[in-house]
Amino acid sequence: MKASPRQQLELLVMQECDTKLARLTYDAQNLPEHKKLAEITGRRDDMTRFVATAQSELGDQRREAQKITADVERLKSRQALTQERLDKGLGDMKELQRMQDELDTIAKRLEKVEYQQMESDETIAELETRLENGKKELVALNEDVAATMKHRDELLADLKSQAQPLIDKRRAAMEIVGPELTAEYDAIRKSTGGLGAVALRGRVVESMSIQFTATEWERIRSAAPDEVITSEDMEWILVRVED
């Protein structure tokens, strides 16, 4: 492939931009706020279910308490009426004895139902406390989620603002490089996992310890300035840079 030295040098600009953009993308994907948000969102969802369950249980318990209260009132009314008839001596001895036996039965039943009422009241109080505490925690978790999302979005916006000049700079370099060489560079960068072009000063590849064989170096040294050279082992485009 042929490309002017200027076009080849612009590949280094594109590579610099791509390297920095990749780092910004990595930073954006690995913000601690992502993990924190997932954790507190999970806790918030669990607490939402807890509150919903507590509300349902409280509703059921209150309905049960209404039934128990109705039973207590019914038994007390029946007890009062029977006691009144007994006190007035309405009926013969057999009838009076029957009323006394009924009062005993009512008293035992009332004692049992009132105990159920007491247990129900305690259960309701416990559920109300659990529900109130759950609602408070849910409010706090919602606030934490909102604050974390806001901070995350601010960080992402900052990273995006850092990326835009690099995108613009890369686009300008592409205009010089041209579509054919850009496609070749992008294909190599995809194949190598991110590196498409490196600077070659003399026999030294910048920031790398690479030794060329005599045969490969002769190929590089003798290549025309507009010849696009790739490394035999690494695939990268070797951009010759003069000191």
PDB file of C-alpha atoms in Angstrom:
ATOM      1  CA  MET A   1       0.000   0.000   0.000  1.00  0.00           C
ATOM      2  CA  LYS A   2       1.184   3.509  -0.819  1.00  0.00           C
ATOM      3  CA  ALA A   3       0.626   6.607   1.336  1.00  0.00           C
ATOM      4  CA  SER A   4       2.527   9.857   1.711  1.00  0.00           C
ATOM      5  CA  PRO A   5       4.764  10.361   4.751  1.00  0.00           C
ATOM      6  CA  ARG A   6       2.282  12.999   5.961  1.00  0.00           C
ATOM      7  CA  GLN A   7      -0.584  10.514   5.781  1.00  0.00           C
ATOM      8  CA  GLN A   8       1.457   7.937   7.668  1.00  0.00           C
ATOM      9  CA  LEU A   9       2.408  10.443  10.385  1.00  0.00           C
ATOM     10  CA  GLU A  10      -1.259  11.238  10.910  1.00  0.00           C
ATOM     11  CA  LEU A  11      -1.762   7.583  11.792  1.00  0.00           C
ATOM     12  CA  LEU A  12       0.225   8.299  14.953  1.00  0.00           C
ATOM     13  CA  VAL A  13      -2.231  11.094  15.765  1.00  0.00           C
ATOM     14  CA  MET A  14      -5.119   8.686  15.272  1.00  0.00           C
ATOM     15  CA  GLN A  15      -3.394   6.070  17.410  1.00  0.00           C
ATOM     16  CA  GLU A  16      -2.818   8.570  20.203  1.00  0.00           C
ATOM     17  CA  CYS A  17      -6.473   9.566  20.094  1.00  0.00           C
ATOM     18  CA  ASP A  18      -7.650   5.947  20.000  1.00  0.00           C
ATOM     19  CA  THR A  19      -5.444   5.003  22.949  1.00  0.00           C
ATOM     20  CA  LYS A  20      -6.765   7.879  25.037  1.00  0.00           C
ATOM     21  CA  LEU A  21     -10.347   7.218  23.969  1.00  0.00           C
ATOM     22  CA  ALA A  22      -9.991   3.558  24.929  1.00  0.00           C
ATOM     23  CA  ARG A  23      -8.727   4.602  28.350  1.00  0.00           C
ATOM     24  CA  LEU A  24     -11.667   6.988  28.792  1.00  0.00           C
ATOM     25  CA  THR A  25     -14.085   4.249  27.718  1.00  0.00           C
ATOM     26  CA  TYR A  26     -12.535   1.869  30.234  1.00  0.00           C
ATOM     27  CA  ASP A  27     -12.796   4.504  32.956  1.00  0.00           C
ATOM     28  CA  ALA A  28     -16.442   5.152  32.062  1.00  0.00           C
ATOM     29  CA  GLN A  29     -17.288   1.453  32.184  1.00  0.00           C
ATOM     30  CA  ASN A  30     -15.449   0.853  35.459  1.00  0.00           C
ATOM     31  CA  LEU A  31     -16.524   3.787  37.590  1.00  0.00           C
ATOM     32  CA  PRO A  32     -16.915   2.719  41.254  1.00  0.00           C
ATOM     33  CA  GLU A  33     -20.307   4.404  41.129  1.00  0.00           C
ATOM     34  CA  HIS A  34     -21.588   1.651  38.796  1.00  0.00           C
ATOM     35  CA  LYS A  35     -20.897  -1.014  41.428  1.00  0.00           C
ATOM     36  CA  LYS A  36     -22.222   1.155  44.243  1.00  0.00           C
ATOM     37  CA  LEU A  37     -25.383   1.961  42.284  1.00  0.00           C
ATOM     38  CA  ALA A  38     -26.007  -1.723  41.556  1.00  0.00           C
ATOM     39  CA  GLU A  39     -25.552  -2.547  45.245  1.00  0.00           C
ATOM     40  CA  ILE A  40     -27.826   0.134  46.654  1.00  0.00           C
ATOM     41  CA  THR A  41     -30.397  -0.359  43.887  1.00  0.00           C
ATOM     42  CA  GLY A  42     -30.539  -4.029  44.863  1.00  0.00           C
ATOM     43  CA  ARG A  43     -31.004  -3.068  48.510  1.00  0.00           C
ATOM     44  CA  ARG A  44     -33.658  -0.531  47.507  1.00  0.00           C
ATOM     45  CA  ASP A  45     -35.535  -3.181  45.507  1.00  0.00           C
ATOM     46  CA  ASP A  46     -35.338  -5.614  48.425  1.00  0.00           C
ATOM     47  CA  MET A  47     -36.648  -2.949  50.793  1.00  0.00           C
ATOM     48  CA  THR A  48     -39.464  -2.081  48.372  1.00  0.00           C
ATOM     49  CA  ARG A  49     -40.560  -5.718  48.449  1.00  0.00           C
ATOM     50  CA  PHE A  50     -40.186  -5.778  52.237  1.00  0.00           C
ATOM     51  CA  VAL A  51     -42.403  -2.704  52.631  1.00  0.00           C
ATOM     52  CA  ALA A  52     -45.005  -4.123  50.231  1.00  0.00           C
ATOM     53  CA  THR A  53     -45.058  -7.411  52.156  1.00  0.00           C
ATOM     54  CA  ALA A  54     -45.281  -5.619  55.503  1.00  0.00           C
ATOM     55  CA  GLN A  55     -48.183  -3.508  54.230  1.00  0.00           C
ATOM     56  CA  SER A  56     -49.986  -6.621  53.015  1.00  0.00           C
ATOM     57  CA  GLU A  57     -49.404  -8.434  56.302  1.00  0.00           C
ATOM     58  CA  LEU A  58     -50.536  -5.397  58.267  1.00  0.00           C
ATOM     59  CA  GLY A  59     -53.697  -5.153  56.184  1.00  0.00           C
ATOM     60  CA  ASP A  60     -54.442  -8.840  56.758  1.00  0.00           C
ATOM     61  CA  GLN A  61     -53.782  -8.501  60.482  1.00  0.00           C
ATOM     62  CA  ARG A  62     -56.018  -5.446  60.807  1.00  0.00           C
ATOM     63  CA  ARG A  63     -58.853  -7.259  59.053  1.00  0.00           C
ATOM     64  CA  GLU A  64     -58.351 -10.191  61.405  1.00  0.00           C
ATOM     65  CA  ALA A  65     -58.339  -7.791  64.359  1.00  0.00           C
ATOM     66  CA  GLN A  66     -61.682  -6.363  63.216  1.00  0.00           C
ATOM     67  CA  LYS A  67     -63.160  -9.856  63.251  1.00  0.00           C
ATOM     68  CA  ILE A  68     -61.754 -10.517  66.728  1.00  0.00           C
ATOM     69  CA  THR A  69     -63.087  -7.166  67.973  1.00  0.00           C
ATOM     70  CA  ALA A  70     -66.489  -8.011  66.557  1.00  0.00           C
ATOM     71  CA  ASP A  71     -66.381 -11.363  68.370  1.00  0.00           C
ATOM     72  CA  VAL A  72     -65.467  -9.619  71.646  1.00  0.00           C
ATOM     73  CA  GLU A  73     -68.286  -7.124  71.282  1.00  0.00           C
ATOM     74  CA  ARG A  74     -70.754  -9.866  70.374  1.00  0.00           C
ATOM     75  CA  LEU A  75     -69.714 -11.996  73.359  1.00  0.00           C
ATOM     76  CA  LYS A  76     -69.835  -9.044  75.762  1.00  0.00           C
ATOM     77  CA  SER A  77     -73.282  -8.075  74.491  1.00  0.00           C
ATOM     78  CA  ARG A  78     -74.503 -11.642  74.897  1.00  0.00           C
ATOM     79  CA  GLN A  79     -72.857 -11.816  78.340  1.00  0.00           C
ATOM     80  CA  ALA A  80     -74.517  -8.582  79.477  1.00  0.00           C
ATOM     81  CA  LEU A  81     -77.933  -9.676  78.209  1.00  0.00           C
ATOM     82  CA  THR A  82     -77.709 -13.108  79.843  1.00  0.00           C
ATOM     83  CA  GLN A  83     -76.419 -11.590  83.099  1.00  0.00           C
ATOM     84  CA  GLU A  84     -79.300  -9.135  83.105  1.00  0.00           C
ATOM     85  CA  ARG A  85     -81.846 -11.935  82.655  1.00  0.00           C
ATOM     86  CA  LEU A  86     -80.126 -13.956  85.347  1.00  0.00           C
ATOM     87  CA  ASP A  87     -80.079 -11.027  87.756  1.00  0.00           C
ATOM     88  CA  LYS A  88     -83.783 -10.488  87.194  1.00  0.00           C
ATOM     89  CA  GLY A  89     -84.462 -14.149  87.834  1.00  0.00           C
ATOM     90  CA  LEU A  90     -86.307 -14.602  84.599  1.00  0.00           C
ATOM     91  CA  GLY A  91     -87.194 -18.288  84.351  1.00  0.00           C
ATOM     92  CA  ASP A  92     -87.378 -21.368  86.544  1.00  0.00           C
ATOM     93  CA  MET A  93     -84.427 -22.928  88.344  1.00  0.00           C
ATOM     94  CA  LYS A  94     -83.523 -25.066  85.372  1.00  0.00           C
ATOM     95  CA  GLU A  95     -83.561 -22.040  83.082  1.00  0.00           C
ATOM     96  CA  LEU A  96     -81.526 -20.003  85.556  1.00  0.00           C
ATOM     97  CA  GLN A  97     -78.964 -22.799  85.787  1.00  0.00           C
ATOM     98  CA  ARG A  98     -78.801 -22.958  82.020  1.00  0.00           C
ATOM     99  CA  MET A  99     -78.142 -19.193  81.905  1.00  0.00           C
ATOM    100  CA  GLN A 100     -75.410 -19.548  84.539  1.00  0.00           C
ATOM    101  CA  ASP A 101     -73.782 -22.328  82.514  1.00  0.00           C
ATOM    102  CA  GLU A 102     -74.019 -20.133  79.430  1.00  0.00           C
ATOM    103  CA  LEU A 103     -72.339 -17.257  81.287  1.00  0.00           C
ATOM    104  CA  ASP A 104     -69.497 -19.571  82.270  1.00  0.00           C
ATOM    105  CA  THR A 105     -69.115 -20.689  78.676  1.00  0.00           C
ATOM    106  CA  ILE A 106     -69.218 -17.084  77.448  1.00  0.00           C
ATOM    107  CA  ALA A 107     -66.610 -16.057  80.038  1.00  0.00           C
ATOM    108  CA  LYS A 108     -64.225 -18.784  78.925  1.00  0.00           C
ATOM    109  CA  ARG A 109     -64.761 -17.951  75.263  1.00  0.00           C
ATOM    110  CA  LEU A 110     -64.380 -14.237  75.980  1.00  0.00           C
ATOM    111  CA  GLU A 111     -61.139 -14.820  77.863  1.00  0.00           C
ATOM    112  CA  LYS A 112     -59.760 -16.732  74.886  1.00  0.00           C
ATOM    113  CA  VAL A 113     -60.892 -14.158  72.335  1.00  0.00           C
ATOM    114  CA  GLU A 114     -59.582 -11.233  74.425  1.00  0.00           C
ATOM    115  CA  TYR A 115     -56.216 -13.005  74.602  1.00  0.00           C
ATOM    116  CA  GLN A 116     -56.313 -13.301  70.792  1.00  0.00           C
ATOM    117  CA  GLN A 117     -57.164  -9.597  70.661  1.00  0.00           C
ATOM    118  CA  MET A 118     -54.159  -8.768  72.833  1.00  0.00           C
ATOM    119  CA  GLU A 119     -51.878 -10.887  70.636  1.00  0.00           C
ATOM    120  CA  SER A 120     -53.342  -9.273  67.534  1.00  0.00           C
ATOM    121  CA  ASP A 121     -52.733  -5.775  68.930  1.00  0.00           C
ATOM    122  CA  GLU A 122     -49.118  -6.704  69.679  1.00  0.00           C
ATOM    123  CA  THR A 123     -48.660  -8.132  66.202  1.00  0.00           C
ATOM    124  CA  ILE A 124     -50.152  -5.005  64.631  1.00  0.00           C
ATOM    125  CA  ALA A 125     -47.878  -2.769  66.710  1.00  0.00           C
ATOM    126  CA  GLU A 126     -44.856  -4.829  65.645  1.00  0.00           C
ATOM    127  CA  LEU A 127     -45.867  -4.745  61.987  1.00  0.00           C
ATOM    128  CA  GLU A 128     -46.489  -0.985  62.163  1.00  0.00           C
ATOM    129  CA  THR A 129     -43.011  -0.475  63.618  1.00  0.00           C
ATOM    130  CA  ARG A 130     -41.430  -2.696  60.964  1.00  0.00           C
ATOM    131  CA  LEU A 131     -43.352  -0.904  58.248  1.00  0.00           C
ATOM    132  CA  GLU A 132     -42.439   2.554  59.540  1.00  0.00           C
ATOM    133  CA  ASN A 133     -38.759   1.616  59.820  1.00  0.00           C
ATOM    134  CA  GLY A 134     -38.870   0.038  56.364  1.00  0.00           C
ATOM    135  CA  LYS A 135     -40.400   3.180  54.851  1.00  0.00           C
ATOM    136  CA  LYS A 136     -37.725   5.351  56.460  1.00  0.00           C
ATOM    137  CA  GLU A 137     -34.973   3.113  55.148  1.00  0.00           C
ATOM    138  CA  LEU A 138     -36.591   3.070  51.715  1.00  0.00           C
ATOM    139  CA  VAL A 139     -36.612   6.880  51.642  1.00  0.00           C
ATOM    140  CA  ALA A 140     -32.928   6.912  52.600  1.00  0.00           C
ATOM    141  CA  LEU A 141     -32.077   4.333  49.936  1.00  0.00           C
ATOM    142  CA  ASN A 142     -33.982   6.273  47.266  1.00  0.00           C
ATOM    143  CA  GLU A 143     -32.044   9.392  48.218  1.00  0.00           C
ATOM    144  CA  ASP A 144     -28.779   7.422  48.073  1.00  0.00           C
ATOM    145  CA  VAL A 145     -29.683   6.026  44.654  1.00  0.00           C
ATOM    146  CA  ALA A 146     -30.509   9.502  43.336  1.00  0.00           C
ATOM    147  CA  ALA A 147     -27.299  11.011  44.740  1.00  0.00           C
ATOM    148  CA  THR A 148     -25.156   8.187  43.343  1.00  0.00           C
ATOM    149  CA  MET A 149     -26.805   8.424  39.929  1.00  0.00           C
ATOM    150  CA  LYS A 150     -26.208  12.167  39.884  1.00  0.00           C
ATOM    151  CA  HIS A 151     -22.535  11.737  40.795  1.00  0.00           C
ATOM    152  CA  ARG A 152     -22.126   8.956  38.227  1.00  0.00           C
ATOM    153  CA  ASP A 153     -23.722  11.080  35.509  1.00  0.00           C
ATOM    154  CA  GLU A 154     -21.457  14.000  36.387  1.00  0.00           C
ATOM    155  CA  LEU A 155     -18.392  11.772  36.085  1.00  0.00           C
ATOM    156  CA  LEU A 156     -19.617  10.330  32.785  1.00  0.00           C
ATOM    157  CA  ALA A 157     -20.291  13.829  31.464  1.00  0.00           C
ATOM    158  CA  ASP A 158     -16.766  14.855  32.413  1.00  0.00           C
ATOM    159  CA  LEU A 159     -15.291  11.827  30.631  1.00  0.00           C
ATOM    160  CA  LYS A 160     -17.463  12.577  27.610  1.00  0.00           C
ATOM    161  CA  SER A 161     -16.226  16.168  27.558  1.00  0.00           C
ATOM    162  CA  GLN A 162     -12.656  14.843  27.583  1.00  0.00           C
ATOM    163  CA  ALA A 163     -13.454  12.459  24.744  1.00  0.00           C
ATOM    164  CA  GLN A 164     -15.018  14.965  22.347  1.00  0.00           C
ATOM    165  CA  PRO A 165     -11.808  16.874  21.498  1.00  0.00           C
ATOM    166  CA  LEU A 166     -10.084  13.544  20.848  1.00  0.00           C
ATOM    167  CA  ILE A 167     -12.919  12.472  18.541  1.00  0.00           C
ATOM    168  CA  ASP A 168     -12.630  15.757  16.657  1.00  0.00           C
ATOM    169  CA  LYS A 169      -8.844  15.452  16.442  1.00  0.00           C
ATOM    170  CA  ARG A 170      -9.100  11.881  15.152  1.00  0.00           C
ATOM    171  CA  ARG A 171     -11.685  12.896  12.571  1.00  0.00           C
ATOM    172  CA  ALA A 172      -9.382  15.643  11.295  1.00  0.00           C
ATOM    173  CA  ALA A 173      -6.483  13.171  11.045  1.00  0.00           C
ATOM    174  CA  MET A 174      -8.681  10.736   9.121  1.00  0.00           C
ATOM    175  CA  GLU A 175      -9.329  13.405   6.510  1.00  0.00           C
ATOM    176  CA  ILE A 176      -5.607  13.475   5.827  1.00  0.00           C
ATOM    177  CA  VAL A 177      -4.995   9.741   6.112  1.00  0.00           C
ATOM    178  CA  GLY A 178      -7.770   8.866   3.689  1.00  0.00           C
ATOM    179  CA  PRO A 179     -10.309   6.018   3.707  1.00  0.00           C
ATOM    180  CA  GLU A 180      -8.060   3.223   2.367  1.00  0.00           C
ATOM    181  CA  LEU A 181      -5.251   3.634   4.884  1.00  0.00           C
ATOM    182  CA  THR A 182      -7.749   4.316   7.678  1.00  0.00           C
ATOM    183  CA  ALA A 183      -9.498   1.028   6.915  1.00  0.00           C
ATOM    184  CA  GLU A 184      -6.157  -0.796   6.981  1.00  0.00           C
ATOM    185  CA  TYR A 185      -5.187   0.842  10.267  1.00  0.00           C
ATOM    186  CA  ASP A 186      -8.588   0.068  11.872  1.00  0.00           C
ATOM    187  CA  ALA A 187      -8.405  -3.563  10.738  1.00  0.00           C
ATOM    188  CA  ILE A 188      -4.958  -3.971  12.284  1.00  0.00           C
ATOM    189  CA  ARG A 189      -6.010  -2.217  15.480  1.00  0.00           C
ATOM    190  CA  LYS A 190      -8.995  -4.552  15.792  1.00  0.00           C
ATOM    191  CA  SER A 191      -6.792  -7.594  15.177  1.00  0.00           C
ATOM    192  CA  THR A 192      -4.151  -6.591  17.734  1.00  0.00           C
ATOM    193  CA  GLY A 193      -6.565  -5.415  20.396  1.00  0.00           C
ATOM    194  CA  GLY A 194      -6.013  -1.686  20.079  1.00  0.00           C
ATOM    195  CA  LEU A 195      -2.648  -0.945  18.464  1.00  0.00           C
ATOM    196  CA  GLY A 196      -2.587  -0.137  14.759  1.00  0.00           C
ATOM    197  CA  ALA A 197       0.440   2.114  14.244  1.00  0.00           C
ATOM    198  CA  VAL A 198       3.703   2.767  16.086  1.00  0.00           C
ATOM    199  CA  ALA A 199       6.471   5.295  15.612  1.00  0.00           C
ATOM    200  CA  LEU A 200       9.810   4.018  14.319  1.00  0.00           C
ATOM    201  CA  ARG A 201      12.870   6.213  14.933  1.00  0.00           C
ATOM    202  CA  GLY A 202      15.844   4.654  13.265  1.00  0.00           C
ATOM    203  CA  ARG A 203      15.750   1.050  14.409  1.00  0.00           C
ATOM    204  CA  VAL A 204      13.874   1.855  17.638  1.00  0.00           C
ATOM    205  CA  VAL A 205      10.120   1.491  18.055  1.00  0.00           C
ATOM    206  CA  GLU A 206       9.016   4.146  20.536  1.00  0.00           C
ATOM    207  CA  SER A 207       8.156   2.853  24.024  1.00  0.00           C
ATOM    208  CA  MET A 208       8.850  -0.753  23.021  1.00  0.00           C
ATOM    209  CA  SER A 209      11.784  -3.151  23.051  1.00  0.00           C
ATOM    210  CA  ILE A 210      11.603  -4.719  19.623  1.00  0.00           C
ATOM    211  CA  GLN A 211      14.531  -6.185  17.741  1.00  0.00           C
ATOM    212  CA  PHE A 212      14.353  -6.524  13.966  1.00  0.00           C
ATOM    213  CA  THR A 213      16.048  -9.353  12.144  1.00  0.00           C
ATOM    214  CA  ALA A 214      18.641  -8.326   9.581  1.00  0.00           C
ATOM    215  CA  THR A 215      16.307  -9.342   6.774  1.00  0.00           C
ATOM    216  CA  GLU A 216      13.348  -7.378   8.126  1.00  0.00           C
ATOM    217  CA  TRP A 217      15.448  -4.313   8.851  1.00  0.00           C
ATOM    218  CA  GLU A 218      16.790  -4.373   5.322  1.00  0.00           C
ATOM    219  CA  ARG A 219      13.211  -4.463   4.050  1.00  0.00           C
ATOM    220  CA  ILE A 220      12.298  -1.490   6.211  1.00  0.00           C
ATOM    221  CA  ARG A 221      15.431   0.504   5.437  1.00  0.00           C
ATOM    222  CA  SER A 222      15.127   0.074   1.708  1.00  0.00           C
ATOM    223  CA  ALA A 223      11.399   0.838   1.500  1.00  0.00           C
ATOM    224  CA  ALA A 224      10.350   4.014  -0.300  1.00  0.00           C
ATOM    225  CA  PRO A 225       9.051   6.874   1.881  1.00  0.00           C
ATOM    226  CA  ASP A 226       5.510   6.360   0.558  1.00  0.00           C
ATOM    227  CA  GLU A 227       5.549   2.615   1.208  1.00  0.00           C
ATOM    228  CA  VAL A 228       3.314   1.583   4.126  1.00  0.00           C
ATOM    229  CA  ILE A 229       5.341  -0.899   6.168  1.00  0.00           C
ATOM    230  CA  THR A 230       3.936  -3.382   8.648  1.00  0.00           C
ATOM    231  CA  SER A 231       5.818  -5.390  11.242  1.00  0.00           C
ATOM    232  CA  GLU A 232       6.182  -9.038  10.271  1.00  0.00           C
ATOM    233  CA  ASP A 233       5.623 -10.288  13.814  1.00  0.00           C
ATOM    234  CA  MET A 234       3.272  -7.698  15.324  1.00  0.00           C
ATOM    235  CA  GLU A 235       1.222  -6.559  12.279  1.00  0.00           C
ATOM    236  CA  TRP A 236       1.502  -2.888  13.312  1.00  0.00           C
ATOM    237  CA  ILE A 237       2.057  -0.204  10.744  1.00  0.00           C
ATOM    238  CA  LEU A 238       5.597   1.134  11.289  1.00  0.00           C
ATOM    239  CA  VAL A 239       5.507   4.893  10.827  1.00  0.00           C
ATOM    240  CA  ARG A 240       9.011   6.164  10.141  1.00  0.00           C
ATOM    241  CA  VAL A 241       9.728   9.331  12.072  1.00  0.00           C
ATOM    242  CA  GLU A 242      12.775  11.458  11.470  1.00  0.00           C
ATOM    243  CA  ASP A 243      14.703  12.779  14.474  1.00  0.00           C
TER     244      ASP A 243
END
